[in-house]
Short mmCIF file of C-alpha atoms in Angstrom, two decimals:
data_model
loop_
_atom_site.label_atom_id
_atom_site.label_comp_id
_atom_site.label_asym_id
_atom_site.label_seq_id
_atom_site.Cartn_x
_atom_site.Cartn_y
_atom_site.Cartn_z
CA UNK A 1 14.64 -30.96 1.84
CA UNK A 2 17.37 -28.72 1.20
CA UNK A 3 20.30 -27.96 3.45
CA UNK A 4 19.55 -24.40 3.53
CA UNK A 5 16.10 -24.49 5.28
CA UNK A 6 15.45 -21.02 6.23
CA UNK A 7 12.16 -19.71 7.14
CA UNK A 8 10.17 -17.62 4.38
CA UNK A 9 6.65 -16.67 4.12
CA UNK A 10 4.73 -15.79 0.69
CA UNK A 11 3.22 -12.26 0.11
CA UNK A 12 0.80 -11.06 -2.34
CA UNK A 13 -0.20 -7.72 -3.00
CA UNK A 14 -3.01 -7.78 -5.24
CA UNK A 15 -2.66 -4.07 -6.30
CA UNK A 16 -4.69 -1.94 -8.84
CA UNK A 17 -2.42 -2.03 -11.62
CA UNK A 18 -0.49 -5.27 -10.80
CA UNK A 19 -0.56 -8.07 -8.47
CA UNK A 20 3.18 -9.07 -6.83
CA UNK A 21 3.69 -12.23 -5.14
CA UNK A 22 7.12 -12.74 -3.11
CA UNK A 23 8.89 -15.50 -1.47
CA UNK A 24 10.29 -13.35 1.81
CA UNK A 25 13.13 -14.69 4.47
CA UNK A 26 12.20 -13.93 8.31
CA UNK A 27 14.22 -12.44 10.05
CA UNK A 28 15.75 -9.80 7.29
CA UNK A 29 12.65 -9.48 4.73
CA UNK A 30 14.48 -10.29 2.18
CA UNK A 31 12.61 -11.46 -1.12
CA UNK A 32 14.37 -14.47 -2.41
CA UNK A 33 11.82 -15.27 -5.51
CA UNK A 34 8.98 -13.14 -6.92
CA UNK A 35 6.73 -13.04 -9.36
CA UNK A 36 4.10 -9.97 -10.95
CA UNK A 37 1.19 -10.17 -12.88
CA UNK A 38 -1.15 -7.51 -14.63
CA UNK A 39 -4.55 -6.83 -12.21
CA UNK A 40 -7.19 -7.09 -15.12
CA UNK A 41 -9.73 -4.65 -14.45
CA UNK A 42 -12.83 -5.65 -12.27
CA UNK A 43 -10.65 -8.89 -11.07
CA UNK A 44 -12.80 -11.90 -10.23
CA UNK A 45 -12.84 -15.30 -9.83
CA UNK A 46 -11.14 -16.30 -12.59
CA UNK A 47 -7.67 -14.16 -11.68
CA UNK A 48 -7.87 -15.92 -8.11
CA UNK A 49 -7.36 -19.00 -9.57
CA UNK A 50 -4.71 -17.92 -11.80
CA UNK A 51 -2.73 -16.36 -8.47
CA UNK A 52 -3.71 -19.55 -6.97
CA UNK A 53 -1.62 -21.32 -9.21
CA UNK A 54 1.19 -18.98 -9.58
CA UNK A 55 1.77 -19.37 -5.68
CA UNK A 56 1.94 -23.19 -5.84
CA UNK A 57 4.36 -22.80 -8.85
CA UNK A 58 6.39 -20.02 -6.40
CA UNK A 59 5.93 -22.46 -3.33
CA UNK A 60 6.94 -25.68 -4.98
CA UNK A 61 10.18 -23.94 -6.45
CA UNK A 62 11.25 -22.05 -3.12
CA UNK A 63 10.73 -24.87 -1.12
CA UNK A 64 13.18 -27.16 -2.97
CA UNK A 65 15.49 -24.40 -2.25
CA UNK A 66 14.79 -22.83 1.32
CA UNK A 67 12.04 -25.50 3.08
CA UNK A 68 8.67 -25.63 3.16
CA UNK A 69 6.28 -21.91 3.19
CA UNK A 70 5.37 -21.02 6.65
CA UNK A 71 2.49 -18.71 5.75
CA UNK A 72 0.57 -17.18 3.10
CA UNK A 73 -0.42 -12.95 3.47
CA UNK A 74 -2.76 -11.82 1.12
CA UNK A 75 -2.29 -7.81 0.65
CA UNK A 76 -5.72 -6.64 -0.94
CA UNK A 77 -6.27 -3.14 -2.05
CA UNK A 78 -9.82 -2.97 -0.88
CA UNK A 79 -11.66 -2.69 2.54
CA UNK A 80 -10.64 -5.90 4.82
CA UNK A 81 -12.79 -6.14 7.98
CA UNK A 82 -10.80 -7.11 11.25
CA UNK A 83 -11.31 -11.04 10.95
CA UNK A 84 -9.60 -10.57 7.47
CA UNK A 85 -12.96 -10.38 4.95
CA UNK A 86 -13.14 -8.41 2.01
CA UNK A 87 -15.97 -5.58 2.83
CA UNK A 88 -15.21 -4.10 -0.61
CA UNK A 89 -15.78 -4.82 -4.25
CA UNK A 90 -13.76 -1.22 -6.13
CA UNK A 91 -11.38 -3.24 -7.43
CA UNK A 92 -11.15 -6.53 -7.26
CA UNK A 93 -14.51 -8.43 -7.28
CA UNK A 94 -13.80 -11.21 -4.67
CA UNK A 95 -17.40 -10.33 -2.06
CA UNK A 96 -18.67 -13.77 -0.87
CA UNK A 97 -15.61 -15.62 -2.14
CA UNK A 98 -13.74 -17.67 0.76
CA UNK A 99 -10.28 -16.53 -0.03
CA UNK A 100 -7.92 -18.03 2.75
CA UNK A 101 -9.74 -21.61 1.81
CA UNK A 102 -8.57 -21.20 -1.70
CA UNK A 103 -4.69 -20.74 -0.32
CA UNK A 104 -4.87 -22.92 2.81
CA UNK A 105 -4.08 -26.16 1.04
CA UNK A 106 -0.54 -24.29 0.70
CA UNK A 107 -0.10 -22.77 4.15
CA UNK A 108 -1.79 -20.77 6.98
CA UNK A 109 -3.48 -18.04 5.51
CA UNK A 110 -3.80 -13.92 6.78
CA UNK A 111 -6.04 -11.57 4.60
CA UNK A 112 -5.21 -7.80 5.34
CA UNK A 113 -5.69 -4.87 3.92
CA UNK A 114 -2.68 -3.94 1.10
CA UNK A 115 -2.10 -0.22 2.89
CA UNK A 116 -1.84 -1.77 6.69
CA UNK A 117 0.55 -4.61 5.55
CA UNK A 118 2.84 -2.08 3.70
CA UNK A 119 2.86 0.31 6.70
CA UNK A 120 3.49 -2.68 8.91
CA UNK A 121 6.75 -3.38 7.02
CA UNK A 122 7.57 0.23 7.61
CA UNK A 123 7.09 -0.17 10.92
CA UNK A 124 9.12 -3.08 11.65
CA UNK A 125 12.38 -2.42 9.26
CA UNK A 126 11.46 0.45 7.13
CA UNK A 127 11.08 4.11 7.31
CA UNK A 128 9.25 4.40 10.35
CA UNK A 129 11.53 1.80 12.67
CA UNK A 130 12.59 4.16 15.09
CA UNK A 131 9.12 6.08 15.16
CA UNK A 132 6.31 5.59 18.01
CA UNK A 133 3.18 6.70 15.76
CA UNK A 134 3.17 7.75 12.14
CA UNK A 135 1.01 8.13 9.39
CA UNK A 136 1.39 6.11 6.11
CA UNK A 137 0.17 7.33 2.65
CA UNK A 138 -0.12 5.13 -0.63
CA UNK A 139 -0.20 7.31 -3.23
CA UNK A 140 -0.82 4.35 -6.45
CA UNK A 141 -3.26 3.70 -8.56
CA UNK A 142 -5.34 4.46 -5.59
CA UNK A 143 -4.59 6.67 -2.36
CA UNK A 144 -5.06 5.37 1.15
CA UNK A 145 -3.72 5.91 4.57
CA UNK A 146 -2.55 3.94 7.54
CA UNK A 147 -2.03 5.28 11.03
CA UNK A 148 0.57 3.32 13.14
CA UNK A 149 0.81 3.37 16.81
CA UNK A 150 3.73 1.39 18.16
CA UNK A 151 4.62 -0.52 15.23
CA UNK A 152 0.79 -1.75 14.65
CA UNK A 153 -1.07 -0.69 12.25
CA UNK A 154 -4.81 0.49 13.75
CA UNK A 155 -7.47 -1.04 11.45
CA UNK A 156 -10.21 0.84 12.95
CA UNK A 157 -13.27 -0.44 14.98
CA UNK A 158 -14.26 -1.85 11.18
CA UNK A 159 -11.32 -2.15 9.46
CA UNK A 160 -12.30 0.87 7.73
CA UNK A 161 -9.65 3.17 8.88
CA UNK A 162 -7.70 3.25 5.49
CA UNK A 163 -9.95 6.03 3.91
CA UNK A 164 -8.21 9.55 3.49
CA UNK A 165 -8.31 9.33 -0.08
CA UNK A 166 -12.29 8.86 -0.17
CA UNK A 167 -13.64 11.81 1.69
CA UNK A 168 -14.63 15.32 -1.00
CA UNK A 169 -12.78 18.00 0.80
CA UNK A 170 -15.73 20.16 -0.19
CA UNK A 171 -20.06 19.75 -0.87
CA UNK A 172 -20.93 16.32 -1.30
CA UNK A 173 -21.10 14.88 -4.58
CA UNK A 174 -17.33 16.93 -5.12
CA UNK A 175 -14.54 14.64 -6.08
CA UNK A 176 -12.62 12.84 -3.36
CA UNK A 177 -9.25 13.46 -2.55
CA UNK A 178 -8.32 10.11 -4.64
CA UNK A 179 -10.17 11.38 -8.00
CA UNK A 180 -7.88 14.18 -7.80
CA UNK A 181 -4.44 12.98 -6.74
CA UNK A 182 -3.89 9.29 -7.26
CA UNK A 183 -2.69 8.08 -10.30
CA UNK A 184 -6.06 6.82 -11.66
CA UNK A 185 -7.12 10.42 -10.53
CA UNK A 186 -4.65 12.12 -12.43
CA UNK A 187 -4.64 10.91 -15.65
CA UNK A 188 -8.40 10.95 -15.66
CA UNK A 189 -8.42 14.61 -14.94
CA UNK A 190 -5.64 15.05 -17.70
CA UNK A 191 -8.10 13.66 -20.19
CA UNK A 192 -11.42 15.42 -19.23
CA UNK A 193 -9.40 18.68 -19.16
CA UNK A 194 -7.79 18.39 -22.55
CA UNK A 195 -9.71 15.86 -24.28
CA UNK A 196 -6.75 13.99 -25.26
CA UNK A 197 -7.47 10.04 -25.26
CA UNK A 198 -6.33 8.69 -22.00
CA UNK A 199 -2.58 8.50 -20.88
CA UNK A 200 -0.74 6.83 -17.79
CA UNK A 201 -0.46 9.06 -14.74
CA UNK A 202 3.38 9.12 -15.14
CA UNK A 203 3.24 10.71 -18.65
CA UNK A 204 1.10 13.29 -17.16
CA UNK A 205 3.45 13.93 -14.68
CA UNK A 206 6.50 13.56 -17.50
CA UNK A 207 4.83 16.51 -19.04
CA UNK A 208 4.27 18.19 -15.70
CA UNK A 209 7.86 18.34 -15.32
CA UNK A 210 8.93 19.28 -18.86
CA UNK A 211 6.14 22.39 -18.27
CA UNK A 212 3.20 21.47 -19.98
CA UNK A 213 0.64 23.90 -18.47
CA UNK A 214 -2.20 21.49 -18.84
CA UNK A 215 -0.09 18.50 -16.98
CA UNK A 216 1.28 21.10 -14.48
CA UNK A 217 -1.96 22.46 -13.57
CA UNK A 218 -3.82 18.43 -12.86
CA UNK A 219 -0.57 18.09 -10.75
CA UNK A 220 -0.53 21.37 -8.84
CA UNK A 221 -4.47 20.89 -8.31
CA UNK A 222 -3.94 16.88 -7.09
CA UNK A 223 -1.35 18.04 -4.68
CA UNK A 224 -3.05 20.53 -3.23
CA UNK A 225 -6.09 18.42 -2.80
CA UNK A 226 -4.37 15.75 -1.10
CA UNK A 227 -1.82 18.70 0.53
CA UNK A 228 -5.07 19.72 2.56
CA UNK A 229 -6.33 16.17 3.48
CA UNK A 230 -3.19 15.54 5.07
CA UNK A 231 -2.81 18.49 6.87
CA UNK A 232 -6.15 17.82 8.32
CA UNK A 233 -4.86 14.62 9.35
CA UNK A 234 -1.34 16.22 10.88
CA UNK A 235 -3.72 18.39 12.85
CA UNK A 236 -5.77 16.05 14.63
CA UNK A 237 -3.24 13.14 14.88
CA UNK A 238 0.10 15.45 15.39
CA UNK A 239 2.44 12.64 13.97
CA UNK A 240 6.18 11.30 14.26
CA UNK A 241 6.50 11.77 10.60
CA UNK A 242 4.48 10.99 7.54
CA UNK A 243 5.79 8.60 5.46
CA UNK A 244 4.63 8.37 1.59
CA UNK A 245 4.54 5.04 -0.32
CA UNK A 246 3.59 3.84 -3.62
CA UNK A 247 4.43 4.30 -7.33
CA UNK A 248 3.55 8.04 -7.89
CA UNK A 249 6.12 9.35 -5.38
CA UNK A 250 8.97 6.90 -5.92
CA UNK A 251 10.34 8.05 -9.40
CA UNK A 252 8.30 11.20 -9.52
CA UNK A 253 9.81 13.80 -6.81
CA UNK A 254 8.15 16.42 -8.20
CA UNK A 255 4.81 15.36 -7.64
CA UNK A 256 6.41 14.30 -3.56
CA UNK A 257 7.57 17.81 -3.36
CA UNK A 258 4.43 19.52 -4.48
CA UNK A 259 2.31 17.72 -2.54
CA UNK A 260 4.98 18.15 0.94
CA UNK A 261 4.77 21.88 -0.06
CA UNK A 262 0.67 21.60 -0.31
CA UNK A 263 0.80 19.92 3.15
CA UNK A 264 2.79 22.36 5.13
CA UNK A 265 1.39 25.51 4.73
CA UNK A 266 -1.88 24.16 5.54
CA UNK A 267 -0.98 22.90 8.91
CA UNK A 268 -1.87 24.78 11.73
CA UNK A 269 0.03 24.13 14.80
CA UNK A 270 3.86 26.09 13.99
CA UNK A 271 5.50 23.56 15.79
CA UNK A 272 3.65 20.72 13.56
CA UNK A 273 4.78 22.29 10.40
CA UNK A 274 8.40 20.46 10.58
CA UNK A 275 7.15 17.13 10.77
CA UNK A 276 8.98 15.16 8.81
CA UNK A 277 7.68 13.74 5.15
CA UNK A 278 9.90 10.77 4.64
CA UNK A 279 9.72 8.08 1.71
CA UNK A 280 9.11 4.56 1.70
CA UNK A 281 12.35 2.59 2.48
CA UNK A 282 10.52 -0.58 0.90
CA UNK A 283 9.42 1.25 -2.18
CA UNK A 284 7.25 -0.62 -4.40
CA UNK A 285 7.51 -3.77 -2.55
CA UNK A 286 6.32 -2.68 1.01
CA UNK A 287 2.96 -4.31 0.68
CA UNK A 288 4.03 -7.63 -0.25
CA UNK A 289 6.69 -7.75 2.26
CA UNK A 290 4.28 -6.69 4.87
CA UNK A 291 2.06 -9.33 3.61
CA UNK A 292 3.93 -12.01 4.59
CA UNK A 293 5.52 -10.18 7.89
CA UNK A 294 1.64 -10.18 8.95
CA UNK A 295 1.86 -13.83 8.12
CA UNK A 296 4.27 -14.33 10.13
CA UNK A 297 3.10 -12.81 12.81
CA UNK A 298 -0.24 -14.33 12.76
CA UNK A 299 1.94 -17.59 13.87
CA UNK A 300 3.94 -16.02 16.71
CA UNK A 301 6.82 -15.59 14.39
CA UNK A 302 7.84 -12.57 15.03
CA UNK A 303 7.66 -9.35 17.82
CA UNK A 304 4.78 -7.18 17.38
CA UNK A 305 7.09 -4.11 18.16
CA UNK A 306 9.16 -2.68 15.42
CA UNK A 307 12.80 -3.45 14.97
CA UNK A 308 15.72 -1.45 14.04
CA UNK A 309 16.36 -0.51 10.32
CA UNK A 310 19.91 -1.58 9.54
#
């Protein structure tokens, strides 16, 4: 073993558009190895034993380096009850499948949900450090929504409390907040509105910003969609501070802004309307850092109660 044992948990983040794994250092989070793979569509079985097999090859190369994995956290974007099984199928197929048996040849294994982990890494050294209860919006591929009370994410009384992008803000059988205003959502409006074969969301909102009035008008309509589900939320929770993660606000400010704008004027209470509408200090890798920071907390690793962000 090397002289420069250090403890380090793997992550993955099995996402919608692509799957991360990361070799993270405890204390400071710090990813010392990753790797990222394309999420075919409809993943099954076969792409769980291809991550399989890219987290030995990550394991056996880290550990020649920093010591031996202390724990495995899976991030999954789908529904993960509170004993850590998948109650879901949208995305990635893996119903009935044992997961943590598959990785637990490797390490101690932790399934969680991919929106709770990356809010959990927020909570501990990220945006919301210094805050006692915020909520946490990933606005990806998909859109879903953490609330965190004292550092810990709540899961709900079935892990189910991850939902405000899957709720019609109108009659049912109206489009959910996430068929609107995530990125899947926007570039699928894009299309059926001008017929155009299919582009990514961030071409959409590339156009958006260069004034296409097609592009501006999905963008305007997504933001106020999801502007009005979060202001429902800021009413009944009344929040530290929202803080918005995942790839369609990071390089796209725009979009942030138009949705923050969306949000305020909805909100009710005058002294609510301030709260703040922060970004993700972990960007695009908050969910596989607070895969393994669940990890290690799952072995008594680390406090439960956020830290400072330095």
């Amino acid at each position: 073993m090397s002289e420069t044992t250090s403890l380090w948990a793997l992550g993955i983040d099995f996402g919608g558009t692509k799957t991360a794994l990361a070799a993270v250092s405890f204390p400071d989070l710090r990813i010392v190895r990753r790797a990222t793979l394309v999420t075919p569509h409809r993943a099954g079985d076969t792409f769980l034993s291809i991550i399989e097999d890219q987290a030995r090859q990550l394991i056996a190369g880290v550990t020649v380096e920093h010591g031996p994995c202390s724990a495995i956290g899976l991030g999954v974007c789908e529904l993960v009850d509170r004993a850590g099984t998948l109650r879901s199928a949208v995305t990635v197929d893996w119903t009935g499948l044992v997961m943590a048996e598959r990785f637990s040849g490797l390490a101690p294994v932790v399934i969680e949900s991919d929106v709770r982990a990356a809010a959990l890494a927020e909570a501990y050294a990220g945006a919301g450090a210094t805050l006692d209860a915020f909520l946490y919006v990933n606005i990806g591929t998909g859109l879903s929504s953490a609330w965190v009370v004292g550092g810990v994410p709540w899961p709900g009384r079935h892990g189910n409390a991850i939902l405000l992008g899957s709720s019609s803000l109108m009659a049912a059988g109206e489009p959910t907040v996430e068929a609107l205003a995530s990125g899947a959502g926007l570039a699928a409006c894009y299309a059926g509105l001008t017929g155009q074969a299919p582009i990514t969301a961030q071409e959409v909102l590339a156009r958006a910003g260069s004034g296409e009035n097609a592009a501006v008008a999905i963008m305007q309509h997504g933001a106020k969609a999801l502007g009005t589900a979060l202001a429902f939320a800021i009413n009944l929770l009344d929040p530290d501070a929202v803080i918005f993660g995942g790839g369609m606000v990071g390089g796209q400010q725009h979009y942030a802004t138009e949705i923050e704008a969306a949000t305020r004027t909805r909100i009710y209470a005058t002294a609510s309307r301030d709260v703040p509408i922060l970004r993700s200090h972990f960007a695009g890798d908050a969910a596989v850092i607070g895969a393994a920071l669940k990890a290690y907390q799952s072995l008594g690793l680390s406090p439960l109660k956020p830290v400072a962000s330095t």
